[in-house]
Amino acid sequence: MAEHEHVRVAVIGSGFGGLGAAVRLRREGVTDFVVLERAGSVGGTWRDNSYPGCACDVPSHLYSFSFAPNPDWPRTFSGQPHIRAYLENVADTFGLRPHIRLNHEVRMMRWDSGELRWEIETTRGTLTADVVVSATGPLSDPKMPDIPGLDSFSGEVFHSAQWDHGADLRGKRVAMIGTGASAIQIVPAIQPDAGRLTLFQRTPPWVMPRMDRAISGAERWLHGKVPFTAAARRRLLWSIRELQVSAFTKHPNELGLIESIGKANIGRSIKDPALRAKLTPSYRIGCKRILLSSTYYPALAQPNVDVVASGLKEVRGNTLVASDGTETEADVIIFGTGFHVTDMPIAERVVGAGGATLAEAWKDGMQSLRGATATGFPNWMTIIGPNTGLGNSSMILMIESQLSYLADYLRQLDVLGGSVALDPRPAAVDAWNTRVQERMKRTVWNTGGCTSWYLDANGRNTTVWPGTTAEFRRATRGVDLGEYDVVRAGAGRPLVRQRTGDHDRVVDRESV
């Protein structure tokens, strides 16, 4: 990379969000952009998470870009290798490779108010950009708990997202910490090899049967030869999930029938009443992420598996001590403890117009305008930002909605012309978040009686979108300039787009 190279758009990350942004830029005629990726290949979380059993819990035909259908998905729920291969294929098919800069980790991004551009410091040099699209994603930085005495453990220790493929688990005493989406896939995959497998569970998850099967050759042939059949399959999968949303967002008390199915799923495999009691949640289904597996409970019923219904409190040499005092000897510790979701580490590397970092701006909780832009950080946009997560459908739907917002954002900059930036007005950000949090009050995520990774340190849900994907698509179809200050180079004050009758006019903020 040349010193002080300048591009119109810099995209950070090459997972679904980053590659999707790159494709949309190309389709909008924007070719002056780079994709900065800290690793040596594309794929994001589907590159990093390569643990045994890793797969998606959203059907393949829905967990893919609408503009890049794949008729050859081998299973209804695809595994990590196939999803990673799909993303590599997207990079090739849409000619993204020349734009991608691998091994370019972003160290810091600073807004230059004089030049109206972002200065981006990477491990391979510095460049500037008019617009930054942060697509680092919420599942990119593993969260390791601070366990007293962990450094005294003599065995192997790793996080599920940083799997040690050199570790031989055969005959070993393995401790699995956590019972989230990764753990319920890992446990059945490693149980046959482990000499003894101990699962440390703070809160039992709701686990529903995984209706997975191989997609037949005839189906794949039909989807390839008659593309509308794959599109119809995708739309059906989407429609079913849209119909489910109101139960989670408006009528959580109607989820009792689903809970009975979940309890029956436990009862089919777990005959021991004491173990069944440990594994039965006491909170409303959906409050935490609903997990899918048809092999998790059968694995827990095996004679070489123990379930400790208490979190890991401390480590004393090779002895693991749970919060309830239970002691377990282990040779390997695997942490399935999730990611930094409500405290995205990238926020510490973004310095806005006022000299503060995004992390400082979000110290009381993440909030943005329409899940995309943040006050004081002009021409900076995040993909999968605050309150854009989903509890029951495909995140690719939300990503594509945000890409439409990005496309219109760039069009608005072109219409305004010259050196210009958009900075979301505080009142607009507050109004948007007030509406989101008001809707959140009656959702199962806030009323279901659990503590989940959807909630931040203040107990505020800054992760999930409290509505349908269709509602979000409508809300992000275009940029409303009335929600932004228009900042021009050399202007003493930011300019504001103001509506007067049937016309817009641009005035400085102090005259508004």
XYZ file of C-alpha atoms in Angstrom, residues 159-507:
349
model
C -11.654 -20.465 22.955
C -14.098 -22.105 20.558
C -13.407 -19.326 18.011
C -9.661 -19.999 18.241
C -9.771 -23.786 18.083
C -6.472 -25.560 18.598
C -6.555 -28.187 15.859
C -3.304 -29.619 17.209
C -4.942 -30.567 20.492
C -5.587 -34.290 20.797
C -8.709 -34.814 22.917
C -8.698 -38.609 22.718
C -8.943 -40.085 26.189
C -8.480 -36.652 27.811
C -10.497 -35.074 30.613
C -12.106 -32.148 28.796
C -13.954 -29.237 30.410
C -16.393 -27.292 28.217
C -17.239 -23.877 29.664
C -20.554 -22.447 28.485
C -23.728 -23.718 26.860
C -24.268 -21.329 23.967
C -24.597 -21.903 20.227
C -20.983 -23.065 19.841
C -20.978 -25.386 22.854
C -24.052 -27.339 21.801
C -22.324 -28.136 18.506
C -18.940 -28.902 20.058
C -20.189 -31.244 22.794
C -21.683 -33.908 20.462
C -18.656 -33.651 18.147
C -16.013 -34.283 20.819
C -17.937 -36.503 23.256
C -17.013 -39.798 21.520
C -13.282 -38.961 21.716
C -13.072 -37.485 25.217
C -12.220 -39.782 28.088
C -14.358 -37.597 30.350
C -16.304 -34.524 29.265
C -17.533 -32.063 31.889
C -19.922 -29.300 30.842
C -20.032 -26.189 33.036
C -23.490 -24.666 32.649
C -24.582 -21.427 34.294
C -28.008 -21.295 32.636
C -29.561 -24.067 30.522
C -30.505 -23.053 26.973
C -33.709 -23.907 25.175
C -32.692 -26.435 22.524
C -35.093 -27.398 19.744
C -34.696 -30.289 17.273
C -32.571 -29.452 14.252
C -34.507 -30.416 11.128
C -31.415 -30.949 9.024
C -31.114 -33.216 6.013
C -29.087 -33.633 2.853
C -30.420 -31.687 -0.132
C -30.937 -34.189 -2.924
C -29.196 -34.041 -6.267
C -32.579 -33.545 -7.930
C -33.273 -30.474 -5.793
C -29.870 -28.996 -6.546
C -30.326 -29.671 -10.272
C -33.728 -27.978 -10.221
C -32.425 -24.916 -8.347
C -29.562 -24.599 -10.821
C -31.646 -25.028 -13.981
C -34.775 -23.176 -12.797
C -33.498 -20.374 -10.531
C -36.947 -19.151 -9.485
C -37.418 -22.409 -7.528
C -34.499 -21.489 -5.263
C -35.902 -17.959 -4.909
C -39.301 -19.407 -3.976
C -37.662 -21.687 -1.406
C -35.878 -18.691 0.111
C -39.080 -16.637 0.226
C -40.959 -19.457 1.952
C -38.246 -19.770 4.606
C -38.317 -15.989 5.083
C -42.111 -15.819 5.332
C -42.280 -18.500 8.021
C -39.823 -16.581 10.161
C -41.574 -13.264 9.612
C -44.808 -14.807 10.903
C -43.009 -15.956 14.067
C -41.726 -12.499 14.977
C -44.874 -11.194 16.712
C -44.713 -13.981 19.298
C -41.270 -12.784 20.364
C -41.891 -9.050 20.067
C -45.543 -8.595 21.037
C -47.016 -11.747 22.581
C -44.334 -13.620 24.554
C -46.991 -15.149 26.811
C -48.159 -17.200 23.836
C -44.887 -19.150 23.645
C -46.026 -21.899 26.005
C -46.704 -24.382 23.202
C -43.181 -23.941 21.860
C -41.809 -24.499 25.361
C -43.698 -27.784 25.592
C -41.997 -28.923 22.388
C -38.641 -27.938 23.889
C -39.342 -29.886 27.086
C -40.407 -32.926 25.059
C -37.098 -32.687 23.209
C -35.287 -32.927 26.543
C -37.442 -35.797 27.756
C -36.806 -37.921 24.668
C -33.076 -38.181 25.389
C -32.660 -37.425 29.094
C -34.247 -40.118 31.255
C -32.443 -39.228 34.485
C -34.822 -36.889 36.404
C -31.977 -35.044 38.135
C -30.151 -34.347 34.861
C -33.415 -33.423 33.176
C -34.074 -30.855 35.913
C -30.600 -29.360 35.397
C -31.211 -28.991 31.674
C -34.731 -27.529 31.831
C -34.765 -23.715 31.568
C -36.831 -21.677 34.020
C -37.214 -18.648 31.756
C -39.456 -17.958 28.777
C -38.291 -19.553 25.525
C -36.720 -17.002 23.200
C -35.403 -14.790 26.013
C -32.010 -16.240 25.206
C -31.175 -17.370 21.705
C -33.045 -20.572 20.849
C -30.543 -23.238 19.856
C -30.996 -26.060 17.358
C -29.574 -29.532 17.845
C -30.762 -33.118 17.636
C -27.500 -34.501 19.054
C -26.816 -32.278 22.100
C -29.086 -34.009 24.614
C -28.163 -37.550 23.458
C -24.497 -36.619 23.973
C -25.173 -35.338 27.504
C -26.855 -38.650 28.348
C -23.680 -40.627 27.594
C -21.839 -42.209 30.568
C -18.609 -40.235 29.979
C -20.359 -36.838 30.300
C -21.037 -34.807 33.456
C -23.051 -31.606 33.693
C -22.089 -29.127 36.401
C -25.028 -26.750 36.778
C -22.815 -23.898 37.911
C -20.328 -21.548 36.314
C -16.553 -21.908 36.592
C -15.340 -19.859 39.573
C -11.615 -20.585 39.793
C -8.822 -22.908 38.727
C -6.365 -24.522 41.147
C -3.722 -26.217 39.088
C -5.623 -28.839 37.101
C -8.652 -28.670 39.380
C -11.612 -26.618 38.174
C -13.854 -25.241 40.915
C -17.442 -24.301 40.119
C -19.430 -21.593 41.898
C -21.324 -24.264 43.831
C -18.053 -25.797 45.059
C -17.985 -28.760 42.664
C -14.412 -29.763 41.821
C -13.417 -31.331 38.508
C -10.053 -32.521 37.237
C -9.283 -31.618 33.625
C -6.546 -31.888 31.013
C -8.105 -29.462 28.500
C -10.313 -26.389 28.963
C -12.448 -25.144 26.077
C -14.211 -21.799 26.491
C -17.462 -21.383 24.618
C -18.089 -18.025 26.255
C -19.147 -15.913 23.306
C -17.971 -12.600 21.935
C -17.715 -8.884 22.646
C -21.144 -7.979 21.273
C -22.333 -4.960 23.275
C -18.809 -3.543 23.648
C -17.392 -3.894 20.133
C -13.575 -3.584 20.351
C -13.435 -1.691 17.019
C -15.136 1.217 18.825
C -11.924 1.855 20.767
C -10.146 2.454 17.438
C -12.499 5.096 16.047
C -11.802 8.741 16.975
C -14.548 11.153 15.965
C -14.861 14.864 15.261
C -14.677 15.841 18.933
C -11.545 13.814 19.675
C -13.365 11.109 21.646
C -13.461 7.467 20.649
C -16.665 5.714 19.684
C -16.197 3.531 22.779
C -16.283 6.675 24.922
C -19.362 7.934 23.084
C -21.007 4.584 23.753
C -19.860 4.236 27.369
C -23.490 4.278 28.563
C -24.607 1.883 25.826
C -24.393 1.595 22.063
C -26.813 3.661 20.017
C -26.920 4.811 16.442
C -29.269 6.140 13.794
C -31.065 3.271 12.045
C -28.353 0.868 13.186
C -25.831 2.592 10.939
C -24.420 6.006 11.881
C -23.340 7.682 15.133
C -23.366 11.350 16.152
C -19.934 12.943 16.050
C -18.576 10.383 13.593
C -19.302 11.849 10.147
C -19.262 9.586 7.094
C -18.747 6.539 9.318
C -21.205 3.689 9.033
C -21.441 0.290 10.633
C -22.941 -2.870 9.179
C -24.695 -4.936 11.882
C -24.714 -1.961 14.209
C -26.730 -1.440 17.408
C -30.170 -3.084 17.474
C -29.848 -4.816 14.122
C -29.511 -8.363 15.421
C -32.176 -11.032 15.009
C -33.486 -13.674 17.347
C -35.099 -15.963 14.793
C -34.071 -15.241 11.198
C -31.146 -14.602 8.868
C -28.762 -11.734 9.537
C -28.089 -11.569 5.806
C -31.535 -9.976 5.413
C -30.555 -7.189 7.819
C -27.162 -6.768 6.158
C -28.748 -6.294 2.740
C -31.096 -3.648 4.168
C -28.114 -1.780 5.591
C -26.353 -2.027 2.228
C -29.329 -0.250 0.640
C -28.955 2.495 3.247
C -25.230 2.718 2.459
C -25.943 3.020 -1.261
C -28.382 5.895 -0.740
C -25.982 7.548 1.711
C -23.348 7.720 -1.021
C -25.922 8.992 -3.523
C -26.860 11.809 -1.140
C -23.209 12.810 -0.819
C -23.002 12.959 -4.627
C -26.131 15.111 -4.830
C -24.777 17.531 -2.231
C -21.537 17.705 -4.222
C -18.035 18.837 -3.301
C -16.214 17.936 -0.110
C -19.088 17.102 2.213
C -19.951 14.853 5.137
C -23.113 13.787 6.931
C -23.268 13.701 10.715
C -26.438 12.321 12.342
C -28.227 14.883 14.471
C -28.419 13.997 18.182
C -32.193 14.550 18.189
C -32.616 12.063 15.323
C -30.465 9.435 17.061
C -32.379 9.930 20.311
C -35.749 9.697 18.555
C -34.777 6.499 16.753
C -33.444 4.815 19.893
C -36.404 5.941 21.984
C -38.726 4.238 19.502
C -36.592 1.084 19.455
C -36.365 0.832 23.249
C -40.060 1.564 23.671
C -40.870 -1.354 21.382
C -38.319 -3.479 23.225
C -40.177 -3.237 26.536
C -42.738 -5.925 25.733
C -40.456 -8.304 23.856
C -39.463 -11.700 25.210
C -35.821 -10.543 25.316
C -36.703 -7.966 27.973
C -39.578 -9.706 29.768
C -38.587 -13.375 29.560
C -36.806 -13.541 32.909
C -33.246 -14.214 31.743
C -29.915 -12.453 31.396
C -28.531 -12.807 27.895
C -25.733 -11.509 25.699
C -28.348 -9.312 24.038
C -28.192 -7.019 27.092
C -25.378 -4.590 27.853
C -23.834 -3.866 31.260
C -26.770 -1.583 32.089
C -29.347 -4.234 31.257
C -30.348 -2.441 28.038
C -30.982 -4.444 24.890
C -28.697 -2.827 22.326
C -28.375 -5.925 20.163
C -31.709 -7.132 18.772
C -34.145 -5.491 16.345
C -37.655 -5.553 17.918
C -39.567 -6.081 14.690
C -39.688 -7.883 11.366
C -36.978 -7.769 8.719
C -39.538 -6.176 6.371
C -40.010 -3.304 8.849
C -36.272 -2.773 9.035
C -35.980 -2.841 5.257
C -38.575 -0.067 5.004
C -36.823 1.963 7.706
C -33.473 1.799 5.881
C -34.639 2.106 2.274
C -33.221 5.622 1.993
C -31.425 8.362 3.902
C -33.541 11.189 5.322
C -31.299 14.254 5.142
C -33.470 15.890 7.780
C -31.844 13.498 10.261
C -28.340 14.725 9.425
C -26.150 17.777 9.729
C -24.441 18.535 6.421
C -20.784 19.403 7.010
C -18.768 21.200 4.328
C -14.997 21.574 4.127
C -13.822 24.913 5.471
C -17.209 25.767 6.975
C -17.012 27.247 10.444
C -20.105 25.383 11.522
C -21.887 22.233 10.352
C -24.715 22.857 7.925
C -28.213 21.538 8.413
C -30.609 20.364 5.731
C -33.935 22.006 6.651
C -37.369 21.321 5.191
C -39.404 24.420 4.215
C -42.697 23.658 2.527
C -41.925 21.504 -0.504
C -38.267 22.479 -0.644
C -35.033 21.698 1.205
C -32.531 24.400 2.072
C -29.104 24.178 3.670
C -28.393 26.537 6.578
